[in-house]
PDB file of C-alpha atoms in Angstrom:
ATOM      1  CA  UNK I   1      -3.703 -44.976 -83.676  1.00 54.00           C
ATOM      2  CA  UNK I   2      -4.621 -44.500 -87.316  1.00 57.00           C
ATOM      3  CA  UNK I   3      -4.008 -41.242 -89.145  1.00 57.00           C
ATOM      4  CA  UNK I   4      -7.773 -40.612 -89.272  1.00 54.00           C
ATOM      5  CA  UNK I   5      -8.188 -41.076 -85.525  1.00 54.00           C
ATOM      6  CA  UNK I   6      -5.168 -38.834 -84.868  1.00 51.00           C
ATOM      7  CA  UNK I   7      -6.679 -36.192 -87.136  1.00 52.00           C
ATOM      8  CA  UNK I   8     -10.033 -36.444 -85.315  1.00 52.00           C
ATOM      9  CA  UNK I   9      -8.366 -36.009 -81.904  1.00 47.00           C
ATOM     10  CA  UNK I  10      -6.458 -32.916 -83.073  1.00 51.00           C
ATOM     11  CA  UNK I  11      -9.602 -31.446 -84.605  1.00 50.00           C
ATOM     12  CA  UNK I  12     -11.576 -32.009 -81.410  1.00 53.00           C
ATOM     13  CA  UNK I  13      -8.788 -30.413 -79.351  1.00 55.00           C
ATOM     14  CA  UNK I  14      -8.680 -27.373 -81.657  1.00 58.00           C
ATOM     15  CA  UNK I  15     -12.457 -27.063 -81.415  1.00 49.00           C
ATOM     16  CA  UNK I  16     -12.396 -27.099 -77.621  1.00 57.00           C
ATOM     17  CA  UNK I  17      -9.645 -24.454 -77.543  1.00 57.00           C
ATOM     18  CA  UNK I  18     -11.473 -22.322 -80.094  1.00 57.00           C
ATOM     19  CA  UNK I  19     -14.719 -22.583 -78.166  1.00 58.00           C
ATOM     20  CA  UNK I  20     -12.925 -21.572 -74.933  1.00 56.00           C
ATOM     21  CA  UNK I  21     -11.318 -18.604 -76.664  1.00 56.00           C
ATOM     22  CA  UNK I  22     -14.632 -17.402 -78.053  1.00 57.00           C
ATOM     23  CA  UNK I  23     -16.228 -17.730 -74.647  1.00 62.00           C
ATOM     24  CA  UNK I  24     -13.440 -15.621 -73.138  1.00 56.00           C
ATOM     25  CA  UNK I  25     -13.784 -12.989 -75.873  1.00 59.00           C
ATOM     26  CA  UNK I  26     -17.561 -12.914 -75.367  1.00 61.00           C
ATOM     27  CA  UNK I  27     -17.086 -12.426 -71.620  1.00 60.00           C
ATOM     28  CA  UNK I  28     -14.626  -9.587 -72.189  1.00 63.00           C
ATOM     29  CA  UNK I  29     -17.010  -7.947 -74.642  1.00 62.00           C
ATOM     30  CA  UNK I  30     -19.837  -8.178 -72.107  1.00 62.00           C
ATOM     31  CA  UNK I  31     -17.674  -6.624 -69.381  1.00 57.00           C
ATOM     32  CA  UNK I  32     -16.638  -3.776 -71.702  1.00 63.00           C
ATOM     33  CA  UNK I  33     -20.281  -3.174 -72.638  1.00 57.00           C
ATOM     34  CA  UNK I  34     -21.355  -3.082 -68.986  1.00 56.00           C
ATOM     35  CA  UNK I  35     -18.528  -0.674 -68.130  1.00 55.00           C
ATOM     36  CA  UNK I  36     -19.474   1.560 -71.041  1.00 53.00           C
ATOM     37  CA  UNK I  37     -23.131   1.658 -69.964  1.00 51.00           C
ATOM     38  CA  UNK I  38     -22.197   2.237 -66.309  1.00 48.00           C
ATOM     39  CA  UNK I  39     -19.786   4.967 -67.299  1.00 49.00           C
ATOM     40  CA  UNK I  40     -22.397   6.622 -69.491  1.00 47.00           C
ATOM     41  CA  UNK I  41     -24.929   6.788 -66.682  1.00 45.00           C
ATOM     42  CA  UNK I  42     -22.316   7.587 -64.029  1.00 44.00           C
ATOM     43  CA  UNK I  43     -21.440  10.886 -65.650  1.00 42.00           C
ATOM     44  CA  UNK I  44     -22.821  13.773 -63.613  1.00 47.00           C
ATOM     45  CA  UNK I  45     -25.881  15.272 -65.268  1.00 49.00           C
ATOM     46  CA  UNK I  46     -25.323  19.012 -64.892  1.00 51.00           C
ATOM     47  CA  UNK I  47     -28.133  21.463 -65.356  1.00 51.00           C
ATOM     48  CA  UNK I  48     -27.996  23.450 -68.564  1.00 62.00           C
ATOM     49  CA  UNK I  49     -27.183  27.128 -68.286  1.00 88.00           C
ATOM     50  CA  UNK I  50     -26.031  29.028 -65.219  1.00 95.00           C
ATOM     51  CA  UNK I  51     -25.722  27.121 -61.965  1.00 97.00           C
ATOM     52  CA  UNK I  52     -24.265  27.172 -58.484  1.00 98.00           C
ATOM     53  CA  UNK I  53     -21.824  24.360 -57.737  1.00 98.00           C
ATOM     54  CA  UNK I  54     -21.760  22.535 -54.418  1.00 98.00           C
ATOM     55  CA  UNK I  55     -18.650  20.889 -52.937  1.00 98.00           C
ATOM     56  CA  UNK I  56     -19.326  18.552 -50.013  1.00 98.00           C
ATOM     57  CA  UNK I  57     -16.482  18.106 -47.520  1.00 98.00           C
ATOM     58  CA  UNK I  58     -17.315  15.313 -45.081  1.00 96.00           C
ATOM     59  CA  UNK I  59     -15.430  12.717 -43.093  1.00 94.00           C
ATOM     60  CA  UNK I  60     -11.658  12.683 -42.881  1.00 95.00           C
ATOM     61  CA  UNK I  61      -9.868  15.160 -45.151  1.00 97.00           C
ATOM     62  CA  UNK I  62      -6.859  13.916 -47.103  1.00 96.00           C
ATOM     63  CA  UNK I  63      -5.116  14.965 -50.292  1.00 96.00           C
ATOM     64  CA  UNK I  64      -7.167  14.070 -53.355  1.00 97.00           C
ATOM     65  CA  UNK I  65      -6.015  14.723 -56.917  1.00 97.00           C
ATOM     66  CA  UNK I  66      -9.486  14.160 -58.390  1.00 96.00           C
ATOM     67  CA  UNK I  67     -10.986  16.716 -55.988  1.00 97.00           C
ATOM     68  CA  UNK I  68      -8.352  19.261 -57.029  1.00 98.00           C
ATOM     69  CA  UNK I  69      -9.134  18.595 -60.698  1.00 97.00           C
ATOM     70  CA  UNK I  70     -12.844  19.115 -60.020  1.00 97.00           C
ATOM     71  CA  UNK I  71     -12.086  22.494 -58.442  1.00 98.00           C
ATOM     72  CA  UNK I  72      -9.856  23.473 -61.374  1.00 98.00           C
ATOM     73  CA  UNK I  73     -12.734  22.595 -63.722  1.00 98.00           C
ATOM     74  CA  UNK I  74     -15.010  24.936 -61.735  1.00 98.00           C
ATOM     75  CA  UNK I  75     -12.500  27.750 -62.186  1.00 98.00           C
ATOM     76  CA  UNK I  76     -12.685  27.309 -65.966  1.00 97.00           C
ATOM     77  CA  UNK I  77     -16.468  26.818 -66.169  1.00 97.00           C
ATOM     78  CA  UNK I  78     -18.103  30.176 -66.902  1.00 97.00           C
ATOM     79  CA  UNK I  79     -21.581  28.676 -66.366  1.00 97.00           C
ATOM     80  CA  UNK I  80     -20.765  28.197 -62.662  1.00 98.00           C
ATOM     81  CA  UNK I  81     -21.562  31.539 -61.049  1.00 98.00           C
ATOM     82  CA  UNK I  82     -20.727  30.649 -57.443  1.00 98.00           C
ATOM     83  CA  UNK I  83     -19.696  27.741 -55.252  1.00 98.00           C
ATOM     84  CA  UNK I  84     -21.142  26.579 -51.915  1.00 98.00           C
ATOM     85  CA  UNK I  85     -18.837  24.406 -49.785  1.00 98.00           C
ATOM     86  CA  UNK I  86     -20.806  22.263 -47.340  1.00 98.00           C
ATOM     87  CA  UNK I  87     -18.626  21.116 -44.425  1.00 98.00           C
ATOM     88  CA  UNK I  88     -19.194  18.375 -41.857  1.00 97.00           C
ATOM     89  CA  UNK I  89     -15.780  17.050 -40.844  1.00 97.00           C
ATOM     90  CA  UNK I  90     -13.501  16.689 -37.806  1.00 95.00           C
ATOM     91  CA  UNK I  91     -10.465  17.543 -39.963  1.00 95.00           C
ATOM     92  CA  UNK I  92      -7.776  15.282 -41.354  1.00 95.00           C
ATOM     93  CA  UNK I  93      -4.185  15.375 -42.466  1.00 94.00           C
ATOM     94  CA  UNK I  94      -2.306  18.641 -42.418  1.00 94.00           C
ATOM     95  CA  UNK I  95      -1.336  18.170 -46.072  1.00 95.00           C
ATOM     96  CA  UNK I  96      -4.955  17.433 -47.019  1.00 96.00           C
ATOM     97  CA  UNK I  97      -6.194  20.564 -45.265  1.00 96.00           C
ATOM     98  CA  UNK I  98      -3.499  22.668 -46.904  1.00 97.00           C
ATOM     99  CA  UNK I  99      -4.317  21.308 -50.366  1.00 98.00           C
ATOM    100  CA  UNK I 100      -8.028  22.006 -49.993  1.00 98.00           C
ATOM    101  CA  UNK I 101      -7.396  25.485 -48.552  1.00 98.00           C
ATOM    102  CA  UNK I 102      -5.092  26.428 -51.441  1.00 98.00           C
ATOM    103  CA  UNK I 103      -7.496  25.018 -54.043  1.00 98.00           C
ATOM    104  CA  UNK I 104     -10.364  27.056 -52.587  1.00 98.00           C
ATOM    105  CA  UNK I 105      -8.275  30.219 -52.532  1.00 98.00           C
ATOM    106  CA  UNK I 106      -7.607  29.798 -56.264  1.00 98.00           C
ATOM    107  CA  UNK I 107     -11.295  29.151 -56.829  1.00 98.00           C
ATOM    108  CA  UNK I 108     -12.229  32.242 -54.821  1.00 98.00           C
ATOM    109  CA  UNK I 109     -10.070  34.369 -57.085  1.00 98.00           C
ATOM    110  CA  UNK I 110     -12.307  33.345 -59.998  1.00 98.00           C
ATOM    111  CA  UNK I 111     -15.830  33.389 -58.486  1.00 98.00           C
ATOM    112  CA  UNK I 112     -17.672  33.775 -55.154  1.00 98.00           C
ATOM    113  CA  UNK I 113     -17.180  30.899 -52.719  1.00 98.00           C
ATOM    114  CA  UNK I 114     -19.189  30.550 -49.504  1.00 98.00           C
ATOM    115  CA  UNK I 115     -19.035  27.784 -46.890  1.00 98.00           C
ATOM    116  CA  UNK I 116     -21.598  26.373 -44.484  1.00 98.00           C
ATOM    117  CA  UNK I 117     -20.697  24.256 -41.449  1.00 98.00           C
ATOM    118  CA  UNK I 118     -23.214  21.667 -40.309  1.00 97.00           C
ATOM    119  CA  UNK I 119     -22.481  19.643 -37.169  1.00 96.00           C
ATOM    120  CA  UNK I 120     -18.702  19.904 -37.290  1.00 97.00           C
ATOM    121  CA  UNK I 121     -16.030  22.062 -38.880  1.00 97.00           C
ATOM    122  CA  UNK I 122     -12.872  21.587 -36.833  1.00 96.00           C
ATOM    123  CA  UNK I 123      -9.112  21.549 -37.389  1.00 96.00           C
ATOM    124  CA  UNK I 124      -8.363  20.946 -41.105  1.00 96.00           C
ATOM    125  CA  UNK I 125     -12.094  21.363 -41.785  1.00 97.00           C
ATOM    126  CA  UNK I 126     -11.947  24.857 -40.266  1.00 98.00           C
ATOM    127  CA  UNK I 127      -8.819  25.419 -42.385  1.00 97.00           C
ATOM    128  CA  UNK I 128     -11.032  24.547 -45.347  1.00 98.00           C
ATOM    129  CA  UNK I 129     -13.722  27.018 -44.274  1.00 98.00           C
ATOM    130  CA  UNK I 130     -11.348  29.976 -44.058  1.00 98.00           C
ATOM    131  CA  UNK I 131     -10.366  29.321 -47.659  1.00 98.00           C
ATOM    132  CA  UNK I 132     -13.817  30.616 -48.659  1.00 98.00           C
ATOM    133  CA  UNK I 133     -15.118  34.198 -48.821  1.00 98.00           C
ATOM    134  CA  UNK I 134     -17.837  33.832 -46.179  1.00 98.00           C
ATOM    135  CA  UNK I 135     -18.440  31.269 -43.420  1.00 98.00           C
ATOM    136  CA  UNK I 136     -21.855  30.353 -42.037  1.00 98.00           C
ATOM    137  CA  UNK I 137     -22.389  27.913 -39.154  1.00 98.00           C
ATOM    138  CA  UNK I 138     -25.344  26.830 -37.091  1.00 98.00           C
ATOM    139  CA  UNK I 139     -25.591  28.173 -33.544  1.00 98.00           C
ATOM    140  CA  UNK I 140     -24.702  24.748 -32.159  1.00 97.00           C
ATOM    141  CA  UNK I 141     -22.184  23.676 -34.790  1.00 98.00           C
ATOM    142  CA  UNK I 142     -18.771  22.686 -33.417  1.00 97.00           C
ATOM    143  CA  UNK I 143     -15.967  24.804 -34.873  1.00 97.00           C
ATOM    144  CA  UNK I 144     -12.373  25.660 -34.110  1.00 96.00           C
ATOM    145  CA  UNK I 145      -9.828  23.154 -32.777  1.00 94.00           C
ATOM    146  CA  UNK I 146      -7.091  25.194 -34.438  1.00 96.00           C
ATOM    147  CA  UNK I 147      -3.935  23.179 -34.034  1.00 92.00           C
ATOM    148  CA  UNK I 148      -1.719  20.317 -35.146  1.00 91.00           C
ATOM    149  CA  UNK I 149      -1.283  16.913 -33.560  1.00 83.00           C
ATOM    150  CA  UNK I 150       1.271  14.111 -33.586  1.00 78.00           C
ATOM    151  CA  UNK I 151       0.473  11.038 -31.531  1.00 78.00           C
ATOM    152  CA  UNK I 152       2.919   8.338 -30.465  1.00 72.00           C
ATOM    153  CA  UNK I 153       2.152   5.030 -28.793  1.00 76.00           C
ATOM    154  CA  UNK I 154       4.896   3.520 -26.652  1.00 76.00           C
ATOM    155  CA  UNK I 155       4.295  -0.245 -26.604  1.00 74.00           C
ATOM    156  CA  UNK I 156       7.668  -1.050 -25.067  1.00 70.00           C
ATOM    157  CA  UNK I 157       6.336  -2.470 -21.785  1.00 75.00           C
ATOM    158  CA  UNK I 158       3.806  -4.650 -23.595  1.00 74.00           C
ATOM    159  CA  UNK I 159       6.482  -6.039 -25.915  1.00 66.00           C
ATOM    160  CA  UNK I 160       8.767  -6.715 -22.939  1.00 71.00           C
ATOM    161  CA  UNK I 161       5.949  -8.609 -21.231  1.00 83.00           C
ATOM    162  CA  UNK I 162       5.342 -10.923 -24.184  1.00 85.00           C
ATOM    163  CA  UNK I 163       9.047 -11.247 -24.938  1.00 79.00           C
ATOM    164  CA  UNK I 164       9.346  -9.451 -28.267  1.00 77.00           C
ATOM    165  CA  UNK I 165      12.326  -7.263 -29.076  1.00 74.00           C
ATOM    166  CA  UNK I 166      12.872  -5.040 -32.111  1.00 71.00           C
ATOM    167  CA  UNK I 167      16.139  -3.826 -33.541  1.00 74.00           C
ATOM    168  CA  UNK I 168      17.124  -1.867 -36.628  1.00 72.00           C
ATOM    169  CA  UNK I 169      20.030  -0.511 -38.624  1.00 81.00           C
ATOM    170  CA  UNK I 170      19.419   3.090 -39.747  1.00 74.00           C
ATOM    171  CA  UNK I 171      21.394   5.581 -41.795  1.00 81.00           C
ATOM    172  CA  UNK I 172      20.980   8.295 -39.157  1.00 77.00           C
ATOM    173  CA  UNK I 173      19.984   8.725 -35.515  1.00 78.00           C
ATOM    174  CA  UNK I 174      16.545  10.156 -36.410  1.00 72.00           C
ATOM    175  CA  UNK I 175      15.699   7.745 -39.240  1.00 78.00           C
ATOM    176  CA  UNK I 176      12.364   6.000 -38.527  1.00 73.00           C
ATOM    177  CA  UNK I 177      12.144   7.667 -35.120  1.00 70.00           C
ATOM    178  CA  UNK I 178      10.350   7.516 -32.796  1.00 75.00           C
ATOM    179  CA  UNK I 179      10.185   3.723 -32.421  1.00 74.00           C
ATOM    180  CA  UNK I 180       6.893   2.364 -31.149  1.00 65.00           C
ATOM    181  CA  UNK I 181       8.746   0.374 -28.466  1.00 69.00           C
ATOM    182  CA  UNK I 182      10.430   3.431 -26.976  1.00 78.00           C
ATOM    183  CA  UNK I 183       9.204   6.637 -25.284  1.00 80.00           C
ATOM    184  CA  UNK I 184       9.038   9.843 -27.312  1.00 77.00           C
ATOM    185  CA  UNK I 185      11.917  11.754 -25.765  1.00 77.00           C
ATOM    186  CA  UNK I 186      15.280  13.366 -26.457  1.00 84.00           C
ATOM    187  CA  UNK I 187      16.265  14.219 -30.032  1.00 85.00           C
ATOM    188  CA  UNK I 188      13.285  12.408 -31.659  1.00 80.00           C
ATOM    189  CA  UNK I 189      10.830  14.415 -29.528  1.00 80.00           C
ATOM    190  CA  UNK I 190      12.596  17.688 -30.343  1.00 86.00           C
ATOM    191  CA  UNK I 191      12.505  16.843 -34.062  1.00 84.00           C
ATOM    192  CA  UNK I 192       8.765  16.058 -33.993  1.00 83.00           C
ATOM    193  CA  UNK I 193       8.103  19.217 -31.955  1.00 86.00           C
ATOM    194  CA  UNK I 194       9.772  21.315 -34.682  1.00 91.00           C
ATOM    195  CA  UNK I 195       7.588  19.606 -37.282  1.00 86.00           C
ATOM    196  CA  UNK I 196       4.411  20.321 -35.322  1.00 88.00           C
ATOM    197  CA  UNK I 197       5.407  23.911 -34.564  1.00 94.00           C
ATOM    198  CA  UNK I 198       6.186  24.704 -38.210  1.00 93.00           C
ATOM    199  CA  UNK I 199       2.775  23.431 -39.339  1.00 94.00           C
ATOM    200  CA  UNK I 200       1.011  25.131 -36.431  1.00 94.00           C
ATOM    201  CA  UNK I 201       2.653  28.497 -37.165  1.00 96.00           C
ATOM    202  CA  UNK I 202       1.388  28.382 -40.756  1.00 96.00           C
ATOM    203  CA  UNK I 203      -2.125  27.486 -39.579  1.00 97.00           C
ATOM    204  CA  UNK I 204      -2.187  30.397 -37.110  1.00 97.00           C
ATOM    205  CA  UNK I 205      -0.886  32.800 -39.748  1.00 97.00           C
ATOM    206  CA  UNK I 206      -3.627  31.978 -42.271  1.00 98.00           C
ATOM    207  CA  UNK I 207      -6.305  32.189 -39.556  1.00 98.00           C
ATOM    208  CA  UNK I 208      -5.038  35.676 -38.654  1.00 98.00           C
ATOM    209  CA  UNK I 209      -4.878  36.710 -42.311  1.00 98.00           C
ATOM    210  CA  UNK I 210      -8.224  35.332 -43.416  1.00 98.00           C
ATOM    211  CA  UNK I 211     -10.187  36.354 -40.288  1.00 98.00           C
ATOM    212  CA  UNK I 212      -8.724  39.847 -39.945  1.00 97.00           C
ATOM    213  CA  UNK I 213      -7.140  39.102 -36.568  1.00 97.00           C
ATOM    214  CA  UNK I 214      -3.783  40.038 -35.159  1.00 97.00           C
ATOM    215  CA  UNK I 215      -1.429  37.102 -34.739  1.00 96.00           C
ATOM    216  CA  UNK I 216      -1.749  37.420 -30.981  1.00 97.00           C
ATOM    217  CA  UNK I 217      -5.552  37.247 -31.251  1.00 97.00           C
ATOM    218  CA  UNK I 218      -5.371  34.223 -33.529  1.00 97.00           C
ATOM    219  CA  UNK I 219      -2.834  32.536 -31.259  1.00 96.00           C
ATOM    220  CA  UNK I 220      -5.116  33.029 -28.256  1.00 96.00           C
ATOM    221  CA  UNK I 221      -7.827  31.068 -30.085  1.00 96.00           C
ATOM    222  CA  UNK I 222      -5.417  28.387 -31.281  1.00 96.00           C
ATOM    223  CA  UNK I 223      -5.048  26.343 -28.110  1.00 94.00           C
ATOM    224  CA  UNK I 224      -7.060  23.485 -29.596  1.00 93.00           C
ATOM    225  CA  UNK I 225     -10.401  24.509 -28.081  1.00 95.00           C
ATOM    226  CA  UNK I 226     -13.687  23.855 -29.815  1.00 96.00           C
ATOM    227  CA  UNK I 227     -16.566  26.333 -29.615  1.00 97.00           C
ATOM    228  CA  UNK I 228     -20.138  26.558 -30.808  1.00 98.00           C
ATOM    229  CA  UNK I 229     -21.016  28.470 -33.927  1.00 98.00           C
ATOM    230  CA  UNK I 230     -22.490  31.269 -31.804  1.00 98.00           C
ATOM    231  CA  UNK I 231     -19.257  31.671 -29.828  1.00 98.00           C
ATOM    232  CA  UNK I 232     -17.320  31.364 -33.081  1.00 98.00           C
ATOM    233  CA  UNK I 233     -19.154  34.421 -34.432  1.00 98.00           C
ATOM    234  CA  UNK I 234     -18.333  36.392 -31.281  1.00 97.00           C
ATOM    235  CA  UNK I 235     -14.677  35.350 -31.475  1.00 97.00           C
ATOM    236  CA  UNK I 236     -14.366  36.256 -35.150  1.00 97.00           C
ATOM    237  CA  UNK I 237     -13.870  32.676 -36.381  1.00 98.00           C
ATOM    238  CA  UNK I 238     -17.254  32.578 -38.162  1.00 98.00           C
ATOM    239  CA  UNK I 239     -19.013  35.328 -40.113  1.00 98.00           C
ATOM    240  CA  UNK I 240     -22.645  34.608 -39.316  1.00 98.00           C
ATOM    241  CA  UNK I 241     -25.173  32.077 -38.104  1.00 98.00           C
ATOM    242  CA  UNK I 242     -26.898  30.280 -40.938  1.00 98.00           C
ATOM    243  CA  UNK I 243     -26.905  27.460 -43.466  1.00 98.00           C
ATOM    244  CA  UNK I 244     -27.560  27.133 -47.208  1.00 97.00           C
ATOM    245  CA  UNK I 245     -30.516  29.537 -47.213  1.00 97.00           C
ATOM    246  CA  UNK I 246     -28.427  32.305 -45.636  1.00 98.00           C
ATOM    247  CA  UNK I 247     -25.511  31.494 -47.938  1.00 98.00           C
ATOM    248  CA  UNK I 248     -27.735  31.974 -50.993  1.00 98.00           C
ATOM    249  CA  UNK I 249     -29.095  35.233 -49.568  1.00 98.00           C
ATOM    250  CA  UNK I 250     -25.518  36.460 -49.155  1.00 98.00           C
ATOM    251  CA  UNK I 251     -24.652  35.512 -52.739  1.00 98.00           C
ATOM    252  CA  UNK I 252     -27.673  37.482 -53.926  1.00 98.00           C
ATOM    253  CA  UNK I 253     -26.950  40.542 -51.760  1.00 98.00           C
ATOM    254  CA  UNK I 254     -23.201  40.708 -52.403  1.00 98.00           C
ATOM    255  CA  UNK I 255     -22.884  39.305 -55.925  1.00 98.00           C
ATOM    256  CA  UNK I 256     -26.321  39.629 -57.490  1.00 97.00           C
ATOM    257  CA  UNK I 257     -26.747  35.878 -57.956  1.00 97.00           C
ATOM    258  CA  UNK I 258     -30.352  34.697 -58.204  1.00 96.00           C
ATOM    259  CA  UNK I 259     -31.024  32.360 -55.224  1.00 93.00           C
ATOM    260  CA  UNK I 260     -33.248  30.279 -57.526  1.00 95.00           C
ATOM    261  CA  UNK I 261     -30.220  29.357 -59.645  1.00 97.00           C
ATOM    262  CA  UNK I 262     -29.967  25.534 -59.818  1.00 97.00           C
ATOM    263  CA  UNK I 263     -27.491  24.010 -57.374  1.00 97.00           C
ATOM    264  CA  UNK I 264     -25.478  21.035 -58.623  1.00 97.00           C
ATOM    265  CA  UNK I 265     -23.240  18.883 -56.431  1.00 97.00           C
ATOM    266  CA  UNK I 266     -19.945  18.475 -58.277  1.00 96.00           C
ATOM    267  CA  UNK I 267     -17.909  16.834 -55.519  1.00 96.00           C
ATOM    268  CA  UNK I 268     -18.142  14.065 -54.672  1.00 94.00           C
ATOM    269  CA  UNK I 269     -19.927  12.963 -57.826  1.00 82.00           C
ATOM    270  CA  UNK I 270     -23.399  11.669 -57.100  1.00 66.00           C
ATOM    271  CA  UNK I 271     -24.030   7.957 -57.612  1.00 54.00           C
ATOM    272  CA  UNK I 272     -26.875   6.792 -59.768  1.00 44.00           C
ATOM    273  CA  UNK I 273     -29.100   3.773 -60.159  1.00 45.00           C
ATOM    274  CA  UNK I 274     -26.383   1.760 -61.911  1.00 46.00           C
ATOM    275  CA  UNK I 275     -23.549   2.525 -59.495  1.00 48.00           C
ATOM    276  CA  UNK I 276     -23.872  -1.011 -58.112  1.00 47.00           C
ATOM    277  CA  UNK I 277     -22.496  -2.395 -61.400  1.00 51.00           C
ATOM    278  CA  UNK I 278     -19.246  -0.466 -61.055  1.00 48.00           C
ATOM    279  CA  UNK I 279     -19.116  -1.362 -57.356  1.00 50.00           C
ATOM    280  CA  UNK I 280     -19.583  -5.049 -58.179  1.00 50.00           C
ATOM    281  CA  UNK I 281     -16.839  -5.027 -60.786  1.00 47.00           C
ATOM    282  CA  UNK I 282     -14.560  -3.002 -58.526  1.00 45.00           C
ATOM    283  CA  UNK I 283     -15.125  -5.333 -55.577  1.00 50.00           C
ATOM    284  CA  UNK I 284     -14.447  -8.343 -57.791  1.00 47.00           C
ATOM    285  CA  UNK I 285     -11.192  -6.804 -58.964  1.00 40.00           C
ATOM    286  CA  UNK I 286     -10.129  -6.057 -55.370  1.00 43.00           C
ATOM    287  CA  UNK I 287     -10.936  -9.643 -54.388  1.00 44.00           C
ATOM    288  CA  UNK I 288      -8.837 -10.999 -57.235  1.00 40.00           C
ATOM    289  CA  UNK I 289      -5.975  -8.781 -56.102  1.00 35.00           C
ATOM    290  CA  UNK I 290      -6.249 -10.083 -52.553  1.00 44.00           C
ATOM    291  CA  UNK I 291      -7.968  -7.062 -50.961  1.00 42.00           C
ATOM    292  CA  UNK I 292     -11.239  -7.096 -49.067  1.00 45.00           C
ATOM    293  CA  UNK I 293     -13.566  -4.637 -47.358  1.00 46.00           C
ATOM    294  CA  UNK I 294     -13.541  -0.864 -47.632  1.00 45.00           C
ATOM    295  CA  UNK I 295     -10.337   0.951 -48.470  1.00 43.00           C
ATOM    296  CA  UNK I 296      -9.254   2.834 -45.333  1.00 46.00           C
ATOM    297  CA  UNK I 297      -8.194   6.478 -45.377  1.00 48.00           C
ATOM    298  CA  UNK I 298      -4.545   6.434 -44.373  1.00 47.00           C
ATOM    299  CA  UNK I 299      -3.554   9.451 -42.277  1.00 54.00           C
ATOM    300  CA  UNK I 300      -0.012  10.729 -42.250  1.00 48.00           C
ATOM    301  CA  UNK I 301       1.762  11.164 -38.920  1.00 59.00           C
ATOM    302  CA  UNK I 302       0.915  14.864 -38.707  1.00 73.00           C
ATOM    303  CA  UNK I 303      -2.785  15.622 -38.504  1.00 78.00           C
ATOM    304  CA  UNK I 304      -5.079  18.551 -37.860  1.00 74.00           C
ATOM    305  CA  UNK I 305      -7.946  16.586 -36.410  1.00 70.00           C
ATOM    306  CA  UNK I 306     -10.336  17.288 -33.557  1.00 71.00           C
ATOM    307  CA  UNK I 307     -10.385  13.659 -32.398  1.00 65.00           C
ATOM    308  CA  UNK I 308      -8.327  10.787 -33.774  1.00 52.00           C
ATOM    309  CA  UNK I 309     -10.330   7.615 -34.289  1.00 54.00           C
TER     310      UNK I 309
END
């Protein structure tokens, strides 16, 4: 090959590499631009001036750092005159319920907080409700289910049938207990029972404190039963029958807040017309990482849930 031909081959190779690099840079620039536009329009558009904030608690409750930050922002925002917590949930993890309860108690120290229960406000969702200053529920809402649950599945007989055996080496007799191929009994059962009882005792104590009940009265209601909103009012678990309209009337009567004040949902943040762009990019990233489908909510072993799915 002559020097000229060799030079031409190298030049062509450099050109192809340069063209590929510029294409990659152009693609990255386009992605950044799309993300910037999506982020710009994804920002919540809050009403100017005074407003009432709405927090929506639905589905399974779990710990959520971004939710806690949103509540902390409400505490610092002087334009937010009150907060309405809208609840429709069967509960969730004990830690998630505790986190939300504590966050709402801090929020309540700064401004009025009222909750409304729609179809369901049970277990950790009821724990959430008692973190507010006033609880409204519909006559036929389902409330209560005060309690803590740990479920264990013993698949030992099934594994024996198909000929599978599990073994382990553990640093202590209660490490990773109970095994799913053994019954929940003996020391592992006693250990789990202590865990459940400790969480349950705290739940009963805050119900008694927040609802103005003696511990004995709260304990009598804490057998896991669910009741309607009407029965909840009679039992002292709920303050009054009502929904958002009644909650706004209460804010006006007790705190002088104009019921015509704009209401803005601050959690979860509302999606907009361009949310599909972020979803598309997010789904593509999850696919590249080997994930697919919706991200499940992982519950810890100890839950305060009306019914476990």
